[in-house]
PDB file of C-alpha atoms and ligand atoms in Angstrom:
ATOM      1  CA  UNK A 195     -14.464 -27.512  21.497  1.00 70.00           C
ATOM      2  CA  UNK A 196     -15.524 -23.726  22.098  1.00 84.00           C
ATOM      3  CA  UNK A 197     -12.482 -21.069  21.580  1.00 94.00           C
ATOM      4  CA  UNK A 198     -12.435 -18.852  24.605  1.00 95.00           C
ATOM      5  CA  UNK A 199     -13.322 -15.712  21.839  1.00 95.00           C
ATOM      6  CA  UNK A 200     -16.873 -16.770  20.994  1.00 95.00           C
ATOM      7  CA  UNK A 201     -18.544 -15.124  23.456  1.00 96.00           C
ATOM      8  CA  UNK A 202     -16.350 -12.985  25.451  1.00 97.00           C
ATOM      9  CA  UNK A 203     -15.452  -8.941  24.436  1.00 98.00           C
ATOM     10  CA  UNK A 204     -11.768  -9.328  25.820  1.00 98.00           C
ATOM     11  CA  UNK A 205     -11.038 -12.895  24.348  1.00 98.00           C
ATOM     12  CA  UNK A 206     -11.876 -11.780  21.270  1.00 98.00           C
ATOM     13  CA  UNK A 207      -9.871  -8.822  21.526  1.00 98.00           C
ATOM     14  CA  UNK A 208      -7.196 -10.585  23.050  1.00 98.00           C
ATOM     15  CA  UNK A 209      -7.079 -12.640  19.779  1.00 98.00           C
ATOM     16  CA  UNK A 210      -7.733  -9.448  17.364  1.00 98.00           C
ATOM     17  CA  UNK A 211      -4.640  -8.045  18.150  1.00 98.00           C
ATOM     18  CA  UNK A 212      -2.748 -11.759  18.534  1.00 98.00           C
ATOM     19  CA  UNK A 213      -3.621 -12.322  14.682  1.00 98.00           C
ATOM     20  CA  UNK A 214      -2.386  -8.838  13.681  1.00 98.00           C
ATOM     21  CA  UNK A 215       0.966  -9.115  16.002  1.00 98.00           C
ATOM     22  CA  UNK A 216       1.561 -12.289  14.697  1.00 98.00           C
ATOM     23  CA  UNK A 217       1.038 -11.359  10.488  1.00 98.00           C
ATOM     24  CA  UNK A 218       3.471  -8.414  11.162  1.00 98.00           C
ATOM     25  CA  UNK A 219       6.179 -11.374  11.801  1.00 97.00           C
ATOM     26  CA  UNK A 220       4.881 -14.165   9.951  1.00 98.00           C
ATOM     27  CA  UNK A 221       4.862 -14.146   6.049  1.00 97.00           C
ATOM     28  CA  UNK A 222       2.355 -16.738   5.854  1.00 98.00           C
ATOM     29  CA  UNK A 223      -0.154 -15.676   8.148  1.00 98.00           C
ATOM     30  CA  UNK A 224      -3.486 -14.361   5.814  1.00 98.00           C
ATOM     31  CA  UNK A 225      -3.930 -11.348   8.044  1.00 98.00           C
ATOM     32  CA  UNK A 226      -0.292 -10.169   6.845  1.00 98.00           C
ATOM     33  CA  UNK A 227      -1.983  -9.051   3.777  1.00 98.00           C
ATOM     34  CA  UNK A 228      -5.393  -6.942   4.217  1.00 98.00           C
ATOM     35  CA  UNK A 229      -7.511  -4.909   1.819  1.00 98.00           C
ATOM     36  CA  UNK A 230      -7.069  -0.989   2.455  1.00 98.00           C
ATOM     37  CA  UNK A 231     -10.195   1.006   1.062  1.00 98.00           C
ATOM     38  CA  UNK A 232     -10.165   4.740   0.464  1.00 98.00           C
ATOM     39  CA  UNK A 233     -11.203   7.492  -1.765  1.00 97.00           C
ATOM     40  CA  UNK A 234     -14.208   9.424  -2.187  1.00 93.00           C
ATOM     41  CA  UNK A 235     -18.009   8.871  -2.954  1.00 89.00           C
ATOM     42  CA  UNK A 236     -17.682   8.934  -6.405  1.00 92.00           C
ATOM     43  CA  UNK A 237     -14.428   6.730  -6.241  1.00 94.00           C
ATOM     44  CA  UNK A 238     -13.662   3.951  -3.867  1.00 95.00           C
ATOM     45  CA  UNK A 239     -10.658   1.520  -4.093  1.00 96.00           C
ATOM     46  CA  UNK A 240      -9.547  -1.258  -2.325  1.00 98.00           C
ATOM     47  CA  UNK A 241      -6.069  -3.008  -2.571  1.00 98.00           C
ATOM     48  CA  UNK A 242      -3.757  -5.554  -0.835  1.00 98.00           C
ATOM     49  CA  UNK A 243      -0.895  -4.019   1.127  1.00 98.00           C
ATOM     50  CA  UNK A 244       1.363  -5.521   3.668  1.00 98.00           C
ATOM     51  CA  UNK A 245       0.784  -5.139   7.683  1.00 98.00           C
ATOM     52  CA  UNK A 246       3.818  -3.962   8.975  1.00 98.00           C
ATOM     53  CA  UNK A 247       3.246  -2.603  12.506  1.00 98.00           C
ATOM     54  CA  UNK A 248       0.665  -3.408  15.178  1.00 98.00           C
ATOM     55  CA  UNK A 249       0.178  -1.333  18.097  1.00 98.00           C
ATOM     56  CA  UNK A 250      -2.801  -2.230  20.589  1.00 97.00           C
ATOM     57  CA  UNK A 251      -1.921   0.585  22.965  1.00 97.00           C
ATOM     58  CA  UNK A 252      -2.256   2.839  20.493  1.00 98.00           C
ATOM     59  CA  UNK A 253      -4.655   0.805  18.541  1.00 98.00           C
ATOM     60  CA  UNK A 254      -2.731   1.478  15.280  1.00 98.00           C
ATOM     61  CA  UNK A 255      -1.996  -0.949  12.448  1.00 98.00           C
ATOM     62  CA  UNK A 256       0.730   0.713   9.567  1.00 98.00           C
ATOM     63  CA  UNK A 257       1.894  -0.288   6.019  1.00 98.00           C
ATOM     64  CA  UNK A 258       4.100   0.859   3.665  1.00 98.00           C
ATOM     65  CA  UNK A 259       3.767   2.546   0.162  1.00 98.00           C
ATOM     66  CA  UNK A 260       5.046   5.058  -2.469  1.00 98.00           C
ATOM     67  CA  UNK A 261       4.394   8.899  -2.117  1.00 98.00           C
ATOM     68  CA  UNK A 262       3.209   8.744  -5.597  1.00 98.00           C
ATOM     69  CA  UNK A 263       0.918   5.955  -5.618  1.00 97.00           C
ATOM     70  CA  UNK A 264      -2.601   7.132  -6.106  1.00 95.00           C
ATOM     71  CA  UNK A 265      -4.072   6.548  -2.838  1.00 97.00           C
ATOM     72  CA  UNK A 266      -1.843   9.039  -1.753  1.00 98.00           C
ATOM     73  CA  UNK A 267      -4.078  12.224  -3.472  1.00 96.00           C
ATOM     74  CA  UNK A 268      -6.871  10.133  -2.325  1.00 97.00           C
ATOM     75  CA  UNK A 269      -5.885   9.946   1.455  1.00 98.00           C
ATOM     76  CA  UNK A 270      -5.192  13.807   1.695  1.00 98.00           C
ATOM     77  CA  UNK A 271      -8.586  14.656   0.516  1.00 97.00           C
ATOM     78  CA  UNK A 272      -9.922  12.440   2.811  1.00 97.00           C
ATOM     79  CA  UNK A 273      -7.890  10.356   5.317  1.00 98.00           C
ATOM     80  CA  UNK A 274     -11.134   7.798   6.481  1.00 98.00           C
ATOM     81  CA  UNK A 275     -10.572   4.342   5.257  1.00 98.00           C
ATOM     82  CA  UNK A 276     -11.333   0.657   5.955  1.00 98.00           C
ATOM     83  CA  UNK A 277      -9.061  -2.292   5.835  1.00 99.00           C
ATOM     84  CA  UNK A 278     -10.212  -5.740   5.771  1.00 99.00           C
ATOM     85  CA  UNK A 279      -9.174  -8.500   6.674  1.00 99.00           C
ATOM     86  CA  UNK A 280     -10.248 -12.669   6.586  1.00 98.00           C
ATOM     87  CA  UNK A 281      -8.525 -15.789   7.953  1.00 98.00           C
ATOM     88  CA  UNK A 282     -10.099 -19.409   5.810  1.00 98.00           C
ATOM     89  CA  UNK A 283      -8.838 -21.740   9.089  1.00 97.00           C
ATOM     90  CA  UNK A 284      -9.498 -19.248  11.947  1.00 98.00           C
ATOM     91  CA  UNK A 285     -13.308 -18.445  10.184  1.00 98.00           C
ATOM     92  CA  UNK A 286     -12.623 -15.162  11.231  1.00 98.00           C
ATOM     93  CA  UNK A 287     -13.258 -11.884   9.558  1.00 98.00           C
ATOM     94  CA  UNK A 288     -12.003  -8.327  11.247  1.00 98.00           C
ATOM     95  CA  UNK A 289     -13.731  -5.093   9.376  1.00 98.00           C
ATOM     96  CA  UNK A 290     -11.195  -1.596  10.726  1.00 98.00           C
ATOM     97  CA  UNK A 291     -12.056   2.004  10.231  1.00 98.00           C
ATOM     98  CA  UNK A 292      -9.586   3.761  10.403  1.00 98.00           C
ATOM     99  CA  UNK A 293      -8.127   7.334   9.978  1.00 98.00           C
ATOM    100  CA  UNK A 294      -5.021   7.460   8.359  1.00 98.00           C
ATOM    101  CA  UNK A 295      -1.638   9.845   8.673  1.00 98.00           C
ATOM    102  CA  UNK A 296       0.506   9.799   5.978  1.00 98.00           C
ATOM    103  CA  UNK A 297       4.274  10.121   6.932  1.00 98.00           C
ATOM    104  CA  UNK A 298       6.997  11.288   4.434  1.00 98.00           C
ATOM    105  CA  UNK A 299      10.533  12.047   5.046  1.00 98.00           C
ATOM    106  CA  UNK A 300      10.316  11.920   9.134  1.00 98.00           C
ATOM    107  CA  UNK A 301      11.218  10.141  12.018  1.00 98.00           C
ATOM    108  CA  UNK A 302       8.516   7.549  11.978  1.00 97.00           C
ATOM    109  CA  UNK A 303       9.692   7.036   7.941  1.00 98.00           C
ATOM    110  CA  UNK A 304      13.180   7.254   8.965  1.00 97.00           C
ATOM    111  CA  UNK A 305      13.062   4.072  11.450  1.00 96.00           C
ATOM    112  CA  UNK A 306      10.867   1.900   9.206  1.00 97.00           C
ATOM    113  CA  UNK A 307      13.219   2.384   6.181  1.00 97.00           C
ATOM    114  CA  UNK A 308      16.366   1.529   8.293  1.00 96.00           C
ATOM    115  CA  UNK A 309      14.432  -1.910   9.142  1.00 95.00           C
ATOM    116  CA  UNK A 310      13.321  -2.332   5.259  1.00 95.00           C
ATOM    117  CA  UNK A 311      15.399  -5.704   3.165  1.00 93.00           C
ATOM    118  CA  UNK A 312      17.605  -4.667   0.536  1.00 90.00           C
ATOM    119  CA  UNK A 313      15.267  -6.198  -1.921  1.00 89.00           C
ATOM    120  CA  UNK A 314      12.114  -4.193  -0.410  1.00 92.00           C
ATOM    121  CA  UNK A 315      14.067  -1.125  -1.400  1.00 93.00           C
ATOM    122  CA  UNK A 316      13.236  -2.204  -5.002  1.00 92.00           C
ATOM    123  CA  UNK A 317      10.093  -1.021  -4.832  1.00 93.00           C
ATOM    124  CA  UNK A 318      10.702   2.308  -3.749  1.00 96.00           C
ATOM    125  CA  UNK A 319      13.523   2.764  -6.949  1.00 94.00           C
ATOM    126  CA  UNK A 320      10.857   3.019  -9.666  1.00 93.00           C
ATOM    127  CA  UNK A 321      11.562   5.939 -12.120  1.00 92.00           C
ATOM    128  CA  UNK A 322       7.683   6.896 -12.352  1.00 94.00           C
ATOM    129  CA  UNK A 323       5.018   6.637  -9.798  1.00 94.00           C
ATOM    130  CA  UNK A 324       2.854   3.382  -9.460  1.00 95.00           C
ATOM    131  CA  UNK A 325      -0.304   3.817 -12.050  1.00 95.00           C
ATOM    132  CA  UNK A 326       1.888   6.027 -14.695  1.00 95.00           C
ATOM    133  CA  UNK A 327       0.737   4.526 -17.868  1.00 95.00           C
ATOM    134  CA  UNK A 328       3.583   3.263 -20.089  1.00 95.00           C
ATOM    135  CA  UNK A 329       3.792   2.462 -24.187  1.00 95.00           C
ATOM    136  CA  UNK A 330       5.202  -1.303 -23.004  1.00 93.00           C
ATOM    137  CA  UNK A 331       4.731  -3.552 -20.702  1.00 93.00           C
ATOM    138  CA  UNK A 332       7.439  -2.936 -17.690  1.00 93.00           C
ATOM    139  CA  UNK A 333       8.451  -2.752 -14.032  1.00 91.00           C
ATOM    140  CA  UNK A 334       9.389   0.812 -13.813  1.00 93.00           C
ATOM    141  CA  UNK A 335      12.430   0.317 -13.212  1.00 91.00           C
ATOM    142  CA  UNK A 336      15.987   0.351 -15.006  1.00 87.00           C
ATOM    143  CA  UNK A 337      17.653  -2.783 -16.203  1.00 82.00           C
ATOM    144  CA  UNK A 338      20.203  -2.536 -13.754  1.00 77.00           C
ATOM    145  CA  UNK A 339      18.357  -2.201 -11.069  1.00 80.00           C
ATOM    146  CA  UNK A 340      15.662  -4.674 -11.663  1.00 77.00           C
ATOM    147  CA  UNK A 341      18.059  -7.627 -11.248  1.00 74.00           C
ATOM    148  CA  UNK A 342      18.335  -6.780  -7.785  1.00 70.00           C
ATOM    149  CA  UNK A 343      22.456  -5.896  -8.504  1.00 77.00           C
ATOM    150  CA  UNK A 344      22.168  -2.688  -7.110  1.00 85.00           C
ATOM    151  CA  UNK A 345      24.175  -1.183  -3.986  1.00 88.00           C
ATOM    152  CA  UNK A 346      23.137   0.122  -0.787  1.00 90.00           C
ATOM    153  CA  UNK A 347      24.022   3.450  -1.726  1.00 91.00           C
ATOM    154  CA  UNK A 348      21.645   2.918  -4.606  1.00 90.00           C
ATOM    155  CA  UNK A 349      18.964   1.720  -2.778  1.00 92.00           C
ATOM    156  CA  UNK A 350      18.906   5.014  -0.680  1.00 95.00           C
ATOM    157  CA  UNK A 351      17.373   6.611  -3.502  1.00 94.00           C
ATOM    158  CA  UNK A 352      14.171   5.413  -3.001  1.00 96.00           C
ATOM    159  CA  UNK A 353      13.917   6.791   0.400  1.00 97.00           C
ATOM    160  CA  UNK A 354      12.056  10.361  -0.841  1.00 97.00           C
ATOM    161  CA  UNK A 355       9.396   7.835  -2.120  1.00 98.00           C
ATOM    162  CA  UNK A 356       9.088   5.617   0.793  1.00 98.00           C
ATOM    163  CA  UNK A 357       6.497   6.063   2.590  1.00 98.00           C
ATOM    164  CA  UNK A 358       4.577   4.916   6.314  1.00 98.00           C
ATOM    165  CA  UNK A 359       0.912   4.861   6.283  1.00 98.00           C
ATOM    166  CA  UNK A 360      -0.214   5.036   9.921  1.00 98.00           C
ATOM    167  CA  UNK A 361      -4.099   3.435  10.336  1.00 98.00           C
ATOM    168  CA  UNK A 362      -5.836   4.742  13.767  1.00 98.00           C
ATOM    169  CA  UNK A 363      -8.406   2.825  14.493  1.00 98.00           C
ATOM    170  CA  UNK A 364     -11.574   4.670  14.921  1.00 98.00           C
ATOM    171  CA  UNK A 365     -13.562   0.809  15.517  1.00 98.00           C
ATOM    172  CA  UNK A 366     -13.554  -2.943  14.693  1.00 98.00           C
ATOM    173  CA  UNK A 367     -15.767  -5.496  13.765  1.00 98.00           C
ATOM    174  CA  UNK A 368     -15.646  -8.986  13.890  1.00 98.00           C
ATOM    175  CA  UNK A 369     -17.335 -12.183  12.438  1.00 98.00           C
ATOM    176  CA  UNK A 370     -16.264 -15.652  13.246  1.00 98.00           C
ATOM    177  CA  UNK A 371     -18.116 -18.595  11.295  1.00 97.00           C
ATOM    178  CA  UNK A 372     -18.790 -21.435  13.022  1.00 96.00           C
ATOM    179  CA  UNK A 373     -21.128 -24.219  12.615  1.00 94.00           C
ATOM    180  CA  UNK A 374     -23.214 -23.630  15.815  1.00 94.00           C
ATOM    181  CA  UNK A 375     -23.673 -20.693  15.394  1.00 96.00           C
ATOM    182  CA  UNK A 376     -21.866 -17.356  13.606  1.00 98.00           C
ATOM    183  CA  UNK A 377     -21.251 -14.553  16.188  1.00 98.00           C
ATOM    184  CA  UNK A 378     -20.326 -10.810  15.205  1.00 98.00           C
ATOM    185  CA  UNK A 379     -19.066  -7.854  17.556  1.00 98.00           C
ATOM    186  CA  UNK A 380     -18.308  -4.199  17.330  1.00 98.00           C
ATOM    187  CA  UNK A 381     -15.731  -2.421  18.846  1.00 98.00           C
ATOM    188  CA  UNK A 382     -16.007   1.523  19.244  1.00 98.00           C
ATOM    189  CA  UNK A 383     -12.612   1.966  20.530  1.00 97.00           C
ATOM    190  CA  UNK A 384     -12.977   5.996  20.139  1.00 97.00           C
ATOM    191  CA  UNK A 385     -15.974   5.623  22.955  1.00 97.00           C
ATOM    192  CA  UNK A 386     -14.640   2.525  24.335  1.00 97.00           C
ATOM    193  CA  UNK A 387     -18.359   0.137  23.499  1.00 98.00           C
ATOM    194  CA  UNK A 388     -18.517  -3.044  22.718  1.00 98.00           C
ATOM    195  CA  UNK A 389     -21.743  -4.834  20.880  1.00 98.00           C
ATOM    196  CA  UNK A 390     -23.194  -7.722  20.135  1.00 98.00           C
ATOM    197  CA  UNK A 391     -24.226  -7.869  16.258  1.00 98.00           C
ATOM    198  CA  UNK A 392     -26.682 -10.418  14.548  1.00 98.00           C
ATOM    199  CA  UNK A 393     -23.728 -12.245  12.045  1.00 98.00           C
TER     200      UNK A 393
HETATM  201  C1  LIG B 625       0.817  -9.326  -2.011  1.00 68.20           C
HETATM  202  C2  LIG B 625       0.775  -7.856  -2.295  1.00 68.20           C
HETATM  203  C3  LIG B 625       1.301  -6.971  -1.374  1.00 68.20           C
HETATM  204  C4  LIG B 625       1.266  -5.595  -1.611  1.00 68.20           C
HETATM  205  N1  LIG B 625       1.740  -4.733  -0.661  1.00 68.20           N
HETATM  206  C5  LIG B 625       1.623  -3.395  -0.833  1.00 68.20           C
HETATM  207  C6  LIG B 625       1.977  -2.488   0.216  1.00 68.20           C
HETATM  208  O1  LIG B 625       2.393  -2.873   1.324  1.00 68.20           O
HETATM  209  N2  LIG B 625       1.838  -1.167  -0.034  1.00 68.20           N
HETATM  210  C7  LIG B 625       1.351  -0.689  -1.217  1.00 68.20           C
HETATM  211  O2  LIG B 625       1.238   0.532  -1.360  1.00 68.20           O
HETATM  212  N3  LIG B 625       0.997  -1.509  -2.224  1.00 68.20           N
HETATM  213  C8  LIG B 625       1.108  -2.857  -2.056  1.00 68.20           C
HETATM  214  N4  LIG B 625       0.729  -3.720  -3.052  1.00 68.20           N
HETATM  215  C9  LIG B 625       0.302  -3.169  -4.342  1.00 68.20           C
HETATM  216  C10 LIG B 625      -1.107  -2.612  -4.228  1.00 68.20           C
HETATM  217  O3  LIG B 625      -2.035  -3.665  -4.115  1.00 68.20           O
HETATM  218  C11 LIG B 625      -1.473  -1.681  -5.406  1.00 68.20           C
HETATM  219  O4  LIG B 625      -1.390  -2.405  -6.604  1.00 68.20           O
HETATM  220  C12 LIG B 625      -0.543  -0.480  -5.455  1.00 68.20           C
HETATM  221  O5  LIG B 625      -0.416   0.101  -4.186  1.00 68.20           O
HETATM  222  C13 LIG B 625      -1.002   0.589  -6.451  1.00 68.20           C
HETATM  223  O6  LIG B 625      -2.342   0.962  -6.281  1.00 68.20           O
HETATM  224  P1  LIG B 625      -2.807   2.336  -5.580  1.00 68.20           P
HETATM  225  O7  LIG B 625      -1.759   3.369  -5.839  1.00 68.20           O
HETATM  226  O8  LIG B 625      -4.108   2.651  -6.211  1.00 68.20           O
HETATM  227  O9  LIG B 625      -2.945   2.031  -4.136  1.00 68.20           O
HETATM  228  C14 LIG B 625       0.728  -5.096  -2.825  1.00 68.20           C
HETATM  229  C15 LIG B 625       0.183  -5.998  -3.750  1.00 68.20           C
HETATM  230  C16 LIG B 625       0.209  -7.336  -3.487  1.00 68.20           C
HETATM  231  C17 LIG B 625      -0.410  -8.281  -4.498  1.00 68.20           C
END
């Protein structure tokens, strides 16, 4: 049976922004967790992160991290990145590049924190910064509060680390593998183009 998306621009589209809509809400969904690349050209770095918004009017696709994690320094020297993304029973692989906009301590961080579990908080309550060496093997965080017995009030703490990576994206590419033949796309959504790629 042929999907609707193997040949048509909108279709596949259509089911681009389906897959990332649906990961934001479902916890088992492989595109929930992508690789996000950045750095420089003497230092590139990928790493899993959780999608946690998806915005096709805007075309903009947001996670969540820690103002001190590395990527941070990394992302203000240059805010171009890629995230990646693959799906074993769709066959389908989706390629972003995006620009990013790091927000701290604002509205945008402000709404996403009041949505955040109590247990997500944990993350956010770490003494040092993610990547701070330590003499022993640890979480970063205090006994009490790596039980998950802390309070509310305690888990406000960790909003001056929380942080909302917004992804723009500047175009998408596609693969889908199937057995009659692979096809590939690219989207230029900053000149609004569409191609046709050899897989
Ligand atoms: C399943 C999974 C989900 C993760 N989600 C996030 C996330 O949403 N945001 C984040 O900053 N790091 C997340 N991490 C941790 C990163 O992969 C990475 O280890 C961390 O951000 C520190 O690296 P960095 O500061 O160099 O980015 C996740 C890791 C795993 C395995």
């Amino acid at each position: 049976m042929q999907v609707a998306y193997y040949e048509n621009f909108a279709e596949i589209k259509k089911k681009i922004w389906s897959m990332f809509d649906n990961a934001v809400k479902d916890r088992s969904s492989p595109f929930r967790i992508p690789v996000f690349i950045c750095g420089n050209q003497n230092d590139l770095d990928g790493r899993i992160v959780v999608l946690r918004k998806s915005d096709q009017i805007n075309y903009l696709v947001q996670y969540h991290s820690d103002i001190r994690s590395d990527k941070i320094d990394k992302l203000k020297a240059n805010n171009n990145a890629a995230m990646l993304f693959y799906d074993k029973e769709e066959k389908i692989q989706v390629r972003l590049k995006v620009e990013c906009i790091i927000n701290h301590e604002n509205e945008i961080t402000k709404e996403s924190w009041s949505k955040t579990q109590h247990i997500s908080r944990k993350c956010y309550l770490v003494d040092n910064g993610p990547g701070t060496e330590s003499n022993i093997p640890t979480s970063g965080l205090k006994p009490e509060l790596d039980n998950f017995d802390y309070t509310k009030k305690q888990s406000e703490d960790g909003y001056k680390n929380f942080t909302v990576i917004q992804c723009k994206i500047k175009s998408m590419e596609w693969l889908y593998l199937a057995a009659k033949g692979h096809r590939r796309a690219r989207f230029d959504l900053e000149n609004n183009k569409d191609y046709w790629l050899v897989p």
